[in-house]
Coordinates of C-alpha atoms and ligand atoms in Angstrom, one line a residue:
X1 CA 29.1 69.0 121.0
X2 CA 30.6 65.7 119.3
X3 CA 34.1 65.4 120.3
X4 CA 36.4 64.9 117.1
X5 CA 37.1 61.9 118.4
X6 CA 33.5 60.6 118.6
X7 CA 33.2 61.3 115.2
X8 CA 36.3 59.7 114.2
X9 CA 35.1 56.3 115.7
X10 CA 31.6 56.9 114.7
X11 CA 33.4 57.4 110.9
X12 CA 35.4 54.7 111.1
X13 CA 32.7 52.0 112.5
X14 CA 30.5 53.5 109.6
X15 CA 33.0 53.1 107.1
X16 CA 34.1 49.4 108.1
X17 CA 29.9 48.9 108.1
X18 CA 29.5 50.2 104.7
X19 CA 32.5 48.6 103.1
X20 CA 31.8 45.2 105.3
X21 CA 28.1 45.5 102.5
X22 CA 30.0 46.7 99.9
X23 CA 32.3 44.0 99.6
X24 CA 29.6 41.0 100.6
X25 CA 27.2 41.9 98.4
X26 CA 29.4 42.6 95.4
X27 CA 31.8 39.3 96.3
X28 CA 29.0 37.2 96.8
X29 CA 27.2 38.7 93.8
X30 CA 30.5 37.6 91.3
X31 CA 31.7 34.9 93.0
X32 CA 28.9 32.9 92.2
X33 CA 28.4 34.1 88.7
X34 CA 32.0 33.5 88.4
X35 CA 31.9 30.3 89.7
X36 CA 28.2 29.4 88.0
X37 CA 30.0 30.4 84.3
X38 CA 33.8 28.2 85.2
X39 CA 31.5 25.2 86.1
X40 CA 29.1 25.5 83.3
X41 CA 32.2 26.1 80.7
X42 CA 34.1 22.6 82.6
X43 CA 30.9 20.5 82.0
X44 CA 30.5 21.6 78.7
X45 CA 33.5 20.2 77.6
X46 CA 32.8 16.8 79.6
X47 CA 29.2 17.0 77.8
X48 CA 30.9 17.4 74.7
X49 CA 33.2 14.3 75.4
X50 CA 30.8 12.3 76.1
X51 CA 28.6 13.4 73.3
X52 CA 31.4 12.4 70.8
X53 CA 31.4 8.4 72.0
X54 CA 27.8 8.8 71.7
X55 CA 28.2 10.0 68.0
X56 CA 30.9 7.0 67.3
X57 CA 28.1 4.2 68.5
X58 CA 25.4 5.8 66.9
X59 CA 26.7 5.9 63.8
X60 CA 28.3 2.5 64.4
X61 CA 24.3 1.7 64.6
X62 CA 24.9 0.4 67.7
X63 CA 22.1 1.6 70.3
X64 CA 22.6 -0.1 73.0
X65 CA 23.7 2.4 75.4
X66 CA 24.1 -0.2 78.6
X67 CA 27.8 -0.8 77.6
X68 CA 28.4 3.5 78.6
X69 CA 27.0 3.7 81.8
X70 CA 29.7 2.4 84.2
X71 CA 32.1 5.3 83.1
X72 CA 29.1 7.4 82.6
X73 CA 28.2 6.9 86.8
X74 CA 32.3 7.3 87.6
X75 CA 32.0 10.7 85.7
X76 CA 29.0 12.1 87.3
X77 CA 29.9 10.8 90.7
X78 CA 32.9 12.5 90.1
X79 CA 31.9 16.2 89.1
X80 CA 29.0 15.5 91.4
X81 CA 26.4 15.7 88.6
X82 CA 24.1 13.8 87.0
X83 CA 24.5 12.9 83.2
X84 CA 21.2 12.2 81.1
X85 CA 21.3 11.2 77.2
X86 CA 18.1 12.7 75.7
X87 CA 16.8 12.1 72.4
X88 CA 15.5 14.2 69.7
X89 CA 12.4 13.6 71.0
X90 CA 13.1 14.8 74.5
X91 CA 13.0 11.4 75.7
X92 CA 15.5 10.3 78.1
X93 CA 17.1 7.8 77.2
X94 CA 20.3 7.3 79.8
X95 CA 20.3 8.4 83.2
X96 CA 23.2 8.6 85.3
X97 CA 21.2 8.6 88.1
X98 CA 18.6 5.5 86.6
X99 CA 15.3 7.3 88.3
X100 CA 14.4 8.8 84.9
X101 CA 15.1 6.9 82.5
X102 CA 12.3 7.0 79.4
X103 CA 10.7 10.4 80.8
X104 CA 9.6 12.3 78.2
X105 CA 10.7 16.1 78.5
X106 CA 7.6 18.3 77.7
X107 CA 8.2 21.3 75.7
X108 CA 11.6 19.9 75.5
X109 CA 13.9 22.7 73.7
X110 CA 17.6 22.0 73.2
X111 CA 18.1 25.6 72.4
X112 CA 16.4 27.0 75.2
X113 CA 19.8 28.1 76.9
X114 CA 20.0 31.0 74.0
X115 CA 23.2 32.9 74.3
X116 CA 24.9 30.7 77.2
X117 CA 25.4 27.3 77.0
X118 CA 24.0 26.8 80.4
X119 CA 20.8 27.6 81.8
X120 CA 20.1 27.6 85.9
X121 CA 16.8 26.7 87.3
X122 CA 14.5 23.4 87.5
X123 CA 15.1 22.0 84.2
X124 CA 11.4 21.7 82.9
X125 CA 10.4 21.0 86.5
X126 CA 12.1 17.7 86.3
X127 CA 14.3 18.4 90.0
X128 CA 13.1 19.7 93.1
X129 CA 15.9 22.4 93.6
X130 CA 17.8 24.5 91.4
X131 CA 20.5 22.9 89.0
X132 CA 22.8 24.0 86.7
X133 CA 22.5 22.7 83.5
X134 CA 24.1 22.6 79.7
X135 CA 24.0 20.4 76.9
X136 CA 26.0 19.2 74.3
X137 CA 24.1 17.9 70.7
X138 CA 25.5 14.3 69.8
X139 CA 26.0 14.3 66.1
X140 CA 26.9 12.4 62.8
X141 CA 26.2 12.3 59.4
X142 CA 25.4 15.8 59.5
X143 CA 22.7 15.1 61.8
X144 CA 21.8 15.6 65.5
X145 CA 20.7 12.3 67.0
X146 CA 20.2 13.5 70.6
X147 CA 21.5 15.4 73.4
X148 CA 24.3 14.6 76.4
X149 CA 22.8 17.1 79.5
X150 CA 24.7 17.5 82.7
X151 CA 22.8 18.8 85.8
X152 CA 24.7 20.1 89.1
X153 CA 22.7 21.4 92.0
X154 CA 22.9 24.9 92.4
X155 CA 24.1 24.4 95.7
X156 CA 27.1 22.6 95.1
X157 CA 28.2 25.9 93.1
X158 CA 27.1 28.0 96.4
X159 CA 28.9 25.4 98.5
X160 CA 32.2 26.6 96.4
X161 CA 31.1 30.2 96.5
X162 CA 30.6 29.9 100.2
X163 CA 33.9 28.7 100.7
X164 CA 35.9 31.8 98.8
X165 CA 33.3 33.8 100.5
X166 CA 34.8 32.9 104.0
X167 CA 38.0 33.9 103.0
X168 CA 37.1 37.2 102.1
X169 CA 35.3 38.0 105.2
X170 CA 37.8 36.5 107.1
X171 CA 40.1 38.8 104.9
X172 CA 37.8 41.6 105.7
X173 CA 38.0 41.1 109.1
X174 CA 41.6 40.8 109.5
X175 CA 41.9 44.5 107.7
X176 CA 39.6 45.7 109.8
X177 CA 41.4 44.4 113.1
X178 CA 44.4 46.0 111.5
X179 CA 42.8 49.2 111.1
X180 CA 41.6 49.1 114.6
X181 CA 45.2 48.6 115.7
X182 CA 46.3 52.0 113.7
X183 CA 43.0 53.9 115.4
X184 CA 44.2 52.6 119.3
X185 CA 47.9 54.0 118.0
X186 CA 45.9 57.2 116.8
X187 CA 44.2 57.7 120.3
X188 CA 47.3 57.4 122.4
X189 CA 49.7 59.9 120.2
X190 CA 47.2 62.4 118.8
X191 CA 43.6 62.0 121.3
X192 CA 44.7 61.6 124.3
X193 CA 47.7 64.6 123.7
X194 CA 45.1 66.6 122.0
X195 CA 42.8 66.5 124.6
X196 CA 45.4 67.3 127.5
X197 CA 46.4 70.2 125.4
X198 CA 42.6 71.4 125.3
X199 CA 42.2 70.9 129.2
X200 CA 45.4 73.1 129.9
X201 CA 44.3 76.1 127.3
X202 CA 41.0 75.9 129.1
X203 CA 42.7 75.9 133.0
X204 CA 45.2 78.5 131.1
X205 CA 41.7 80.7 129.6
X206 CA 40.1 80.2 132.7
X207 CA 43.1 82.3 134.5
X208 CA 45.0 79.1 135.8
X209 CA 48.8 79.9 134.5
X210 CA 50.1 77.5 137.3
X211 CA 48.8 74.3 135.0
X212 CA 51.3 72.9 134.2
X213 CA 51.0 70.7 130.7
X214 CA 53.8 67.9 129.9
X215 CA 54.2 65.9 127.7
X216 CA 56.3 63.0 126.6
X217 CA 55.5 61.9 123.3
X218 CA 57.9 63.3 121.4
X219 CA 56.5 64.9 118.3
X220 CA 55.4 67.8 117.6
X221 CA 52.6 67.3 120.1
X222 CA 55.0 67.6 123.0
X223 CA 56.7 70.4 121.4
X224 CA 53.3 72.2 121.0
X225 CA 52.3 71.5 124.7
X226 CA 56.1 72.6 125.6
X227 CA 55.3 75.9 124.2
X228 CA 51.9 76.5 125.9
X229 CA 53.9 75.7 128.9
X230 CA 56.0 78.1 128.3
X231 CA 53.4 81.1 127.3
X232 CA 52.0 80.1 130.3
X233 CA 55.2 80.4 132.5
X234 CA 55.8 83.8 130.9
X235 CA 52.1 84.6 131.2
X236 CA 52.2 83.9 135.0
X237 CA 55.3 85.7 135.2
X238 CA 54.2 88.9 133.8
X239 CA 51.2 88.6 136.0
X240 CA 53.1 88.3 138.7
X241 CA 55.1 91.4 137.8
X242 CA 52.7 93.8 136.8
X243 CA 50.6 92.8 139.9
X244 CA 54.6 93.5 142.0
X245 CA 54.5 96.5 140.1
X246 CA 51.3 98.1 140.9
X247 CA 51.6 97.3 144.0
X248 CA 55.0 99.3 144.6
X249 CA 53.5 102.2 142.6
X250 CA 50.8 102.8 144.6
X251 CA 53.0 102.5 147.5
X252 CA 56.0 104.5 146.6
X253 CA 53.1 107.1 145.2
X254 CA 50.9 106.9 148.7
X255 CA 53.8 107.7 151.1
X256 CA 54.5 110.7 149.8
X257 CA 51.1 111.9 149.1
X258 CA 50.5 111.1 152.6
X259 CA 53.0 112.9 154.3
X260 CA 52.5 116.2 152.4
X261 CA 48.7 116.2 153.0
X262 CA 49.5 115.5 156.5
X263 CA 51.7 118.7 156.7
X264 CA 49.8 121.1 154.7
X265 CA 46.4 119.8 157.2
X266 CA 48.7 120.8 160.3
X267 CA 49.7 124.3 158.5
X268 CA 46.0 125.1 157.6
X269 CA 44.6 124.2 161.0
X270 CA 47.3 125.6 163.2
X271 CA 49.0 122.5 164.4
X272 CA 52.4 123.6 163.2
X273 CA 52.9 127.3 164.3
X274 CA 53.8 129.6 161.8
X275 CA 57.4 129.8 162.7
X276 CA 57.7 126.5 161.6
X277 CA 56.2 126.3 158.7
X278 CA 59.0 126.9 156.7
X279 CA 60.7 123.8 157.5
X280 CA 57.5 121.7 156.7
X281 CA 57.0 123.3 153.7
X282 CA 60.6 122.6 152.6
X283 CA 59.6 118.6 153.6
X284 CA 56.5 119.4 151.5
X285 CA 58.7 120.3 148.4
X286 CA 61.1 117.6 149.1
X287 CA 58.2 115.0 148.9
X288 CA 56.8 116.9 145.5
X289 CA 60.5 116.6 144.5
X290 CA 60.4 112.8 144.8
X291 CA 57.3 112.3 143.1
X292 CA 58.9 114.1 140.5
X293 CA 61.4 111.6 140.9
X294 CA 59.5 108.9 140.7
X295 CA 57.6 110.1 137.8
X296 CA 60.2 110.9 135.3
X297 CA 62.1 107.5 136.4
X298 CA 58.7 105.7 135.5
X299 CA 58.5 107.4 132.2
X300 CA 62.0 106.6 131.7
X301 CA 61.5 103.0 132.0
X302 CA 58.0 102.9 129.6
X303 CA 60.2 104.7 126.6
X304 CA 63.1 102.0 127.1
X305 CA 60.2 98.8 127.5
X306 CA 59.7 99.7 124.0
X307 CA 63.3 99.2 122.8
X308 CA 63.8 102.9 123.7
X309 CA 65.2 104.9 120.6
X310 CA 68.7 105.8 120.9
X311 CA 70.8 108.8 119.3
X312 CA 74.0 107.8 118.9
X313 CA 76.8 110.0 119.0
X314 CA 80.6 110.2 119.2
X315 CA 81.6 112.1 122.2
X316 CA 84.6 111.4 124.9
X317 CA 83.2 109.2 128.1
X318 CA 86.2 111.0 130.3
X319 CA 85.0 114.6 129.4
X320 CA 81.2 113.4 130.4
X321 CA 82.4 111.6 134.0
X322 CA 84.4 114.5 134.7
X323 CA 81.2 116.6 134.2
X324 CA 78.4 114.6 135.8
X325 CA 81.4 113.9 138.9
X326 CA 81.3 118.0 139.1
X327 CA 77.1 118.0 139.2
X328 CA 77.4 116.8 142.4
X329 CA 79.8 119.0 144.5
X330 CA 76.9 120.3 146.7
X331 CA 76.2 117.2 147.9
X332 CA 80.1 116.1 148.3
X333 CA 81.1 118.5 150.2
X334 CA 78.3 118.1 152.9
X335 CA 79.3 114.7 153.2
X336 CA 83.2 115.8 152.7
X337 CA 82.8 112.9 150.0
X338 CA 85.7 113.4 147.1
X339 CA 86.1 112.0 143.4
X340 CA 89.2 110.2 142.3
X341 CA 89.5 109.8 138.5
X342 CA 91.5 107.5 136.6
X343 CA 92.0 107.4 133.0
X344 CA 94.0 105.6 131.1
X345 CA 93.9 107.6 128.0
X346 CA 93.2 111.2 128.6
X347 CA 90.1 111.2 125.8
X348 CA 88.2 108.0 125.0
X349 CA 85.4 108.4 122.5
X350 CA 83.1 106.3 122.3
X351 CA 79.7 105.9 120.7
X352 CA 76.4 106.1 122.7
X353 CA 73.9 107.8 123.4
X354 CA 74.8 110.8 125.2
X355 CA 72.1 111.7 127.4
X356 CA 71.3 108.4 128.2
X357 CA 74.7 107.8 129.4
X358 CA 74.9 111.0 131.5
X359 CA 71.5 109.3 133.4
X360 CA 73.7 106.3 133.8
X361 CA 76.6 107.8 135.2
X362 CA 74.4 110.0 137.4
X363 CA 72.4 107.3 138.5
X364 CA 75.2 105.1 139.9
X365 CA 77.5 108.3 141.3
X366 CA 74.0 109.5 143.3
X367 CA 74.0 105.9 144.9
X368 CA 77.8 105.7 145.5
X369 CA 77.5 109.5 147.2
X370 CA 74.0 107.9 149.1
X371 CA 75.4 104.6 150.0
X372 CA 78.8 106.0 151.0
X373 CA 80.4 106.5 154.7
X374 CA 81.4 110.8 155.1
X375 CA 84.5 111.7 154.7
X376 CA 85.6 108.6 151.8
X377 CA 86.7 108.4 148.2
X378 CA 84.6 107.3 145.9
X379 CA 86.8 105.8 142.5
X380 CA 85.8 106.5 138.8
X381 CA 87.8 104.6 136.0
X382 CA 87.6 104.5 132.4
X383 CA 89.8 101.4 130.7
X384 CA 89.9 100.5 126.9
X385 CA 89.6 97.0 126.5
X386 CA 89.7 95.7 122.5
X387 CA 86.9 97.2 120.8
X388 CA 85.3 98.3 124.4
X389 CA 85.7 100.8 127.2
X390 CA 85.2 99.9 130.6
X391 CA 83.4 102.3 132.6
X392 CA 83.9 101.5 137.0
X393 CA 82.2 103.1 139.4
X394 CA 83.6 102.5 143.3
X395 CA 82.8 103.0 146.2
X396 CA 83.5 102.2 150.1
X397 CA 79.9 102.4 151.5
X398 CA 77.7 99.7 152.9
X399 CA 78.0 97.6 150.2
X400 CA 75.2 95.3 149.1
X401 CA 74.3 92.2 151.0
X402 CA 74.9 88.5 149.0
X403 CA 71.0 87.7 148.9
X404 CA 69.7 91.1 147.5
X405 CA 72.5 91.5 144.7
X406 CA 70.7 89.9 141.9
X407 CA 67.4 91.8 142.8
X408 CA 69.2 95.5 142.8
X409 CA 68.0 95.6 139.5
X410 CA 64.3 95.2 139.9
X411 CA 61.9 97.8 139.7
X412 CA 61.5 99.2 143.2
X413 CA 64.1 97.5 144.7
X414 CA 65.7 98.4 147.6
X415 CA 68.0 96.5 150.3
X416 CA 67.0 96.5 154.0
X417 CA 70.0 98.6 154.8
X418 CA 69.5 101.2 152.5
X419 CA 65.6 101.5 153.6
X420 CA 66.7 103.5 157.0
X421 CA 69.3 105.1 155.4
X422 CA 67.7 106.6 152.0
X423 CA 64.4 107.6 152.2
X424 CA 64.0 109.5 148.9
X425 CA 65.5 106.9 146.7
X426 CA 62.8 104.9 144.1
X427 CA 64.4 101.9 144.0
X428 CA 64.4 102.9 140.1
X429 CA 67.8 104.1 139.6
X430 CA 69.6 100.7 138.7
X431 CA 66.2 99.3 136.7
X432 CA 67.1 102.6 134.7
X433 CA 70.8 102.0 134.4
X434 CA 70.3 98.8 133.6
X435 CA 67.7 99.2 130.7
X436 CA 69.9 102.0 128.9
X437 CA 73.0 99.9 129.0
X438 CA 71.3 96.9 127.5
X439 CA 69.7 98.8 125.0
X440 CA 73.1 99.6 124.2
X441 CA 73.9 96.3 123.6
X442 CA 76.4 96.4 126.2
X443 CA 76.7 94.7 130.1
X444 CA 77.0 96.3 133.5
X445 CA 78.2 94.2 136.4
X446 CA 77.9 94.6 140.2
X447 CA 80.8 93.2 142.6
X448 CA 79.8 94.4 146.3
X449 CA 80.6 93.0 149.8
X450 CA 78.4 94.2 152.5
X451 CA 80.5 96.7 154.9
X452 CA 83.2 97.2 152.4
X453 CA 82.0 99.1 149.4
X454 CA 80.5 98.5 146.3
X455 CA 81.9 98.6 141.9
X456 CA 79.7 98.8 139.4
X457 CA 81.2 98.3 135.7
X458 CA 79.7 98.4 132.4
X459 CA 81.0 98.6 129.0
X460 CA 80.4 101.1 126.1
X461 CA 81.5 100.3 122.2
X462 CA 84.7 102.0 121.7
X463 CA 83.9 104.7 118.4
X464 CA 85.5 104.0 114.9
X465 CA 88.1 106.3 114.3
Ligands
ADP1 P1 67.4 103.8 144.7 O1 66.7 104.9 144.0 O2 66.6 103.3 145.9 O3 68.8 104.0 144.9 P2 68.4 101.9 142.8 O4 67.7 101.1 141.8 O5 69.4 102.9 142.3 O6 67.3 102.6 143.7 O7 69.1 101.0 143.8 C1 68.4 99.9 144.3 C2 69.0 99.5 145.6 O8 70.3 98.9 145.4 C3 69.3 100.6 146.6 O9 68.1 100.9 147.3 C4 70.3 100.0 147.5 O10 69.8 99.2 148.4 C5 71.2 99.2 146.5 N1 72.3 99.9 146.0 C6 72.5 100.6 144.8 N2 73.7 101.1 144.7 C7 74.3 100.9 145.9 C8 75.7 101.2 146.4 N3 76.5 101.9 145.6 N4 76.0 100.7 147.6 C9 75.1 100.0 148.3 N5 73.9 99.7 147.9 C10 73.5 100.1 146.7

């Protein structure tokens, strides 16, 4: 596989390759017709000069060309050509450059330039390298008496061209430095990110979620590796959870499932006498009682994961407390546990879901009764607060210690005191609690010192009259 980068350089050095080409050929290709056409047009008109003195002596009669030639040399010299005066003939008559004077042109043809009034080459095989040449008719009298041709070497003209050649490749070059500049800029804030990102999705693929990706380049790079990061974080979290989850499951499931196969074993094979097989069987139904427990909680919990639907209803939290307090009475009065009420408005209606609320209130009275010394009070308040009523719970039990108070409301969390104390609970009850309440929209609060008791408060909206 060709990495996107690889393909971007391999792009780019093909496209600076192409256009370097491009630009040579067709620079070099119209610079020197360019240049071939201005210099031909410039020694036209010199040609043309000189060809009118010529046409003032000749028809002055005078043919004695001598007197011409030292500002004919200072021309020629000048534009670097040389300057011949041909006659009709094709003889040459003057010659800037003396060596051919009285040569006789063969095939000589002033017209042979056709359309342009230059013509490029060796000039009737008179020089030994290319020249560009035009020529200008001398006339007078309505005559042409002869010819004033200038010659410059072809490689004067490709001197020139070379020279505005240099500057475009040196042009070319610089661009292409530039460009160079804007792909190393490209590789640090969009390769190099880009290829970090691709390493952490593949650690993050390959089941790594502890890679962590940063990055500081502050675009929207870094903001897209910040939220990988993030998945990732949550990933790993929710890993971590489900794996904790499982785990307490199975366990809070095996326990129980252990015990009563244990029991009904030592019924059937006559390890616990009959007389006493009552008792175990009453264990036996206890344990079934818990997986009940567990089950339903479990269930609970799925329905509200999912936003749990609510029905909402008007109905009066007091008349509910006092009803769920009076559930428990069995279980009080073997503990010699009592309920003290305290409303501060006979009936406050509020509007929640009833149920729901019911499990909530029965939820946190079972742990108050559980966690609670015999023979104590446990307090139940109801307080309207702006559009809110306050719902407290109270108790004088164990209380909760400092380090475990945040993690009361995990799933299957239970403190080390409680462990040897309750034995049946899931560790469920607050996860539940907790779950309804927030569905509600609404907040419940835990304040709790070890060895003195324990409040729990949470709020319910307050129903529109
Ligand atoms: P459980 O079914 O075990 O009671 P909960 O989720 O209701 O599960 O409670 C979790 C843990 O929080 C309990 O095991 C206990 O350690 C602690 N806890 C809850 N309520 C009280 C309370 N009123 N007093 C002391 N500890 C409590």
């Amino acid at each position: 596989m060709h990495s996107l980068y690889t393909k971007f350089i391999l792009g780019y050095l093909l496209f600076g390759l192409l256009g370097f080409i491009t630009i040579a050929t067709l620079s070099s290709h119209f610079t020197s017709r360019y240049l071939i056409e201005d210099k031909a047009g410039i020694l036209y008109d010199e040609a043309t000069l000189i060809a009118n003195t010529y046409s003032t002596q000749y028809q002055g009669k005078n043919q004695d060309l001598a007197s011409a030639y030292p500002q004919l040399q200072a021309v020629a010299t000048f534009l670097q050509t040389e300057i011949w005066v041909v006659d009709q003939d094709g003889t040459i008559i003057v010659d800037s450059a003396f060596d051919k004077v009285g040569t006789v042109i063969t095939d000589f043809d002033p017209t042979a330039t056709g359309n342009n009034v230059y013509t490029t080459g060796r000039y009737f095989g008179l020089f030994p390298y290319d020249v560009l040449s035009v020529s200008a008719p001398i006339t007078g009298n309505f005559q042409t008496h002869g010819y004033v041709i200038m010659h410059l070497p072809i490689s004067v003209v490709q001197a020139n061209s070379n020279d505005i050649l240099n500057i475009v490749y040196l042009t070319c070059a610089i661009v292409f430095g530039l460009s160079l500049v804007i792909l190393l800029v490209f590789t640090k804030t969009v390769f190099f990110p880009l290829k970090a990102i691709t390493k952490a999705v593949n650690e993050y693929a390959s089941g790594n979620l502890n890679y962590r990706l940063k990055l500081d380049t502050n675009d929207e790079m870094s903001y897209l590796a910040a939220t990988l990061d993030y998945m990732a974080t949550e990933l790993n979290q929710m890993e971590n959870y489900q794996r904790n989850f499982i785990a307490n499951v199975s366990h809070d499931f095996r326990s129980p499932l252990t015990s009563i196969k244990g029991y009904l074993e030592a019924i059937i094979d006559g390890t616990i006498p009959p007389e006493l097989q009552n008792k175990y069987l009453n264990i036996v139904i206890g344990e079934t009682k818990r997986l009940t427990k567990l089950t339903e909680g479990l269930l609970t919990l799925n329905s509200m994961d999912g936003k749990g639907f609510l029905t909402r209803s008007i109905f009066d939290i007091n008349h509910v407390i006092k009803e769920t307090a009076a559930s428990f009475e069995g279980t009080c009065s073997t503990k010699n546990i009592v309920f003290e009420l305290t409303f501060v408005e006979p009936i406050e209606m509020v509007y929640a879901d009833l149920g729901k609320i019911q499990q909530v209130l029965y939820n946190l009275i079972d742990n108050a009764i559980k966690f609670s010394h015999p023979d104590s009070v446990i307090y139940i308040q109801t307080s309207p607060r702006h559009e809110k009523i306050f719902v407290s719970v109270k108790d004088t039990g164990i209380g909760i210690p400092k380090n475990s108070i945040k993690k009361i409301w995990e799933r299957f969390y239970k403190t080390d005191l409680s462990r040897g104390k309750d034995k049946k609970g899931t560790g469920l009850g607050l996860s539940i609690v907790k779950e309804i309440i927030q569905s509600h929209g609404e907040n419940i609060d835990v304040i709790s010192t070890q060895g003195v008791g324990s409040e729990f408060i949470f709020s319910l909206p307050k129903a529109n009259n």
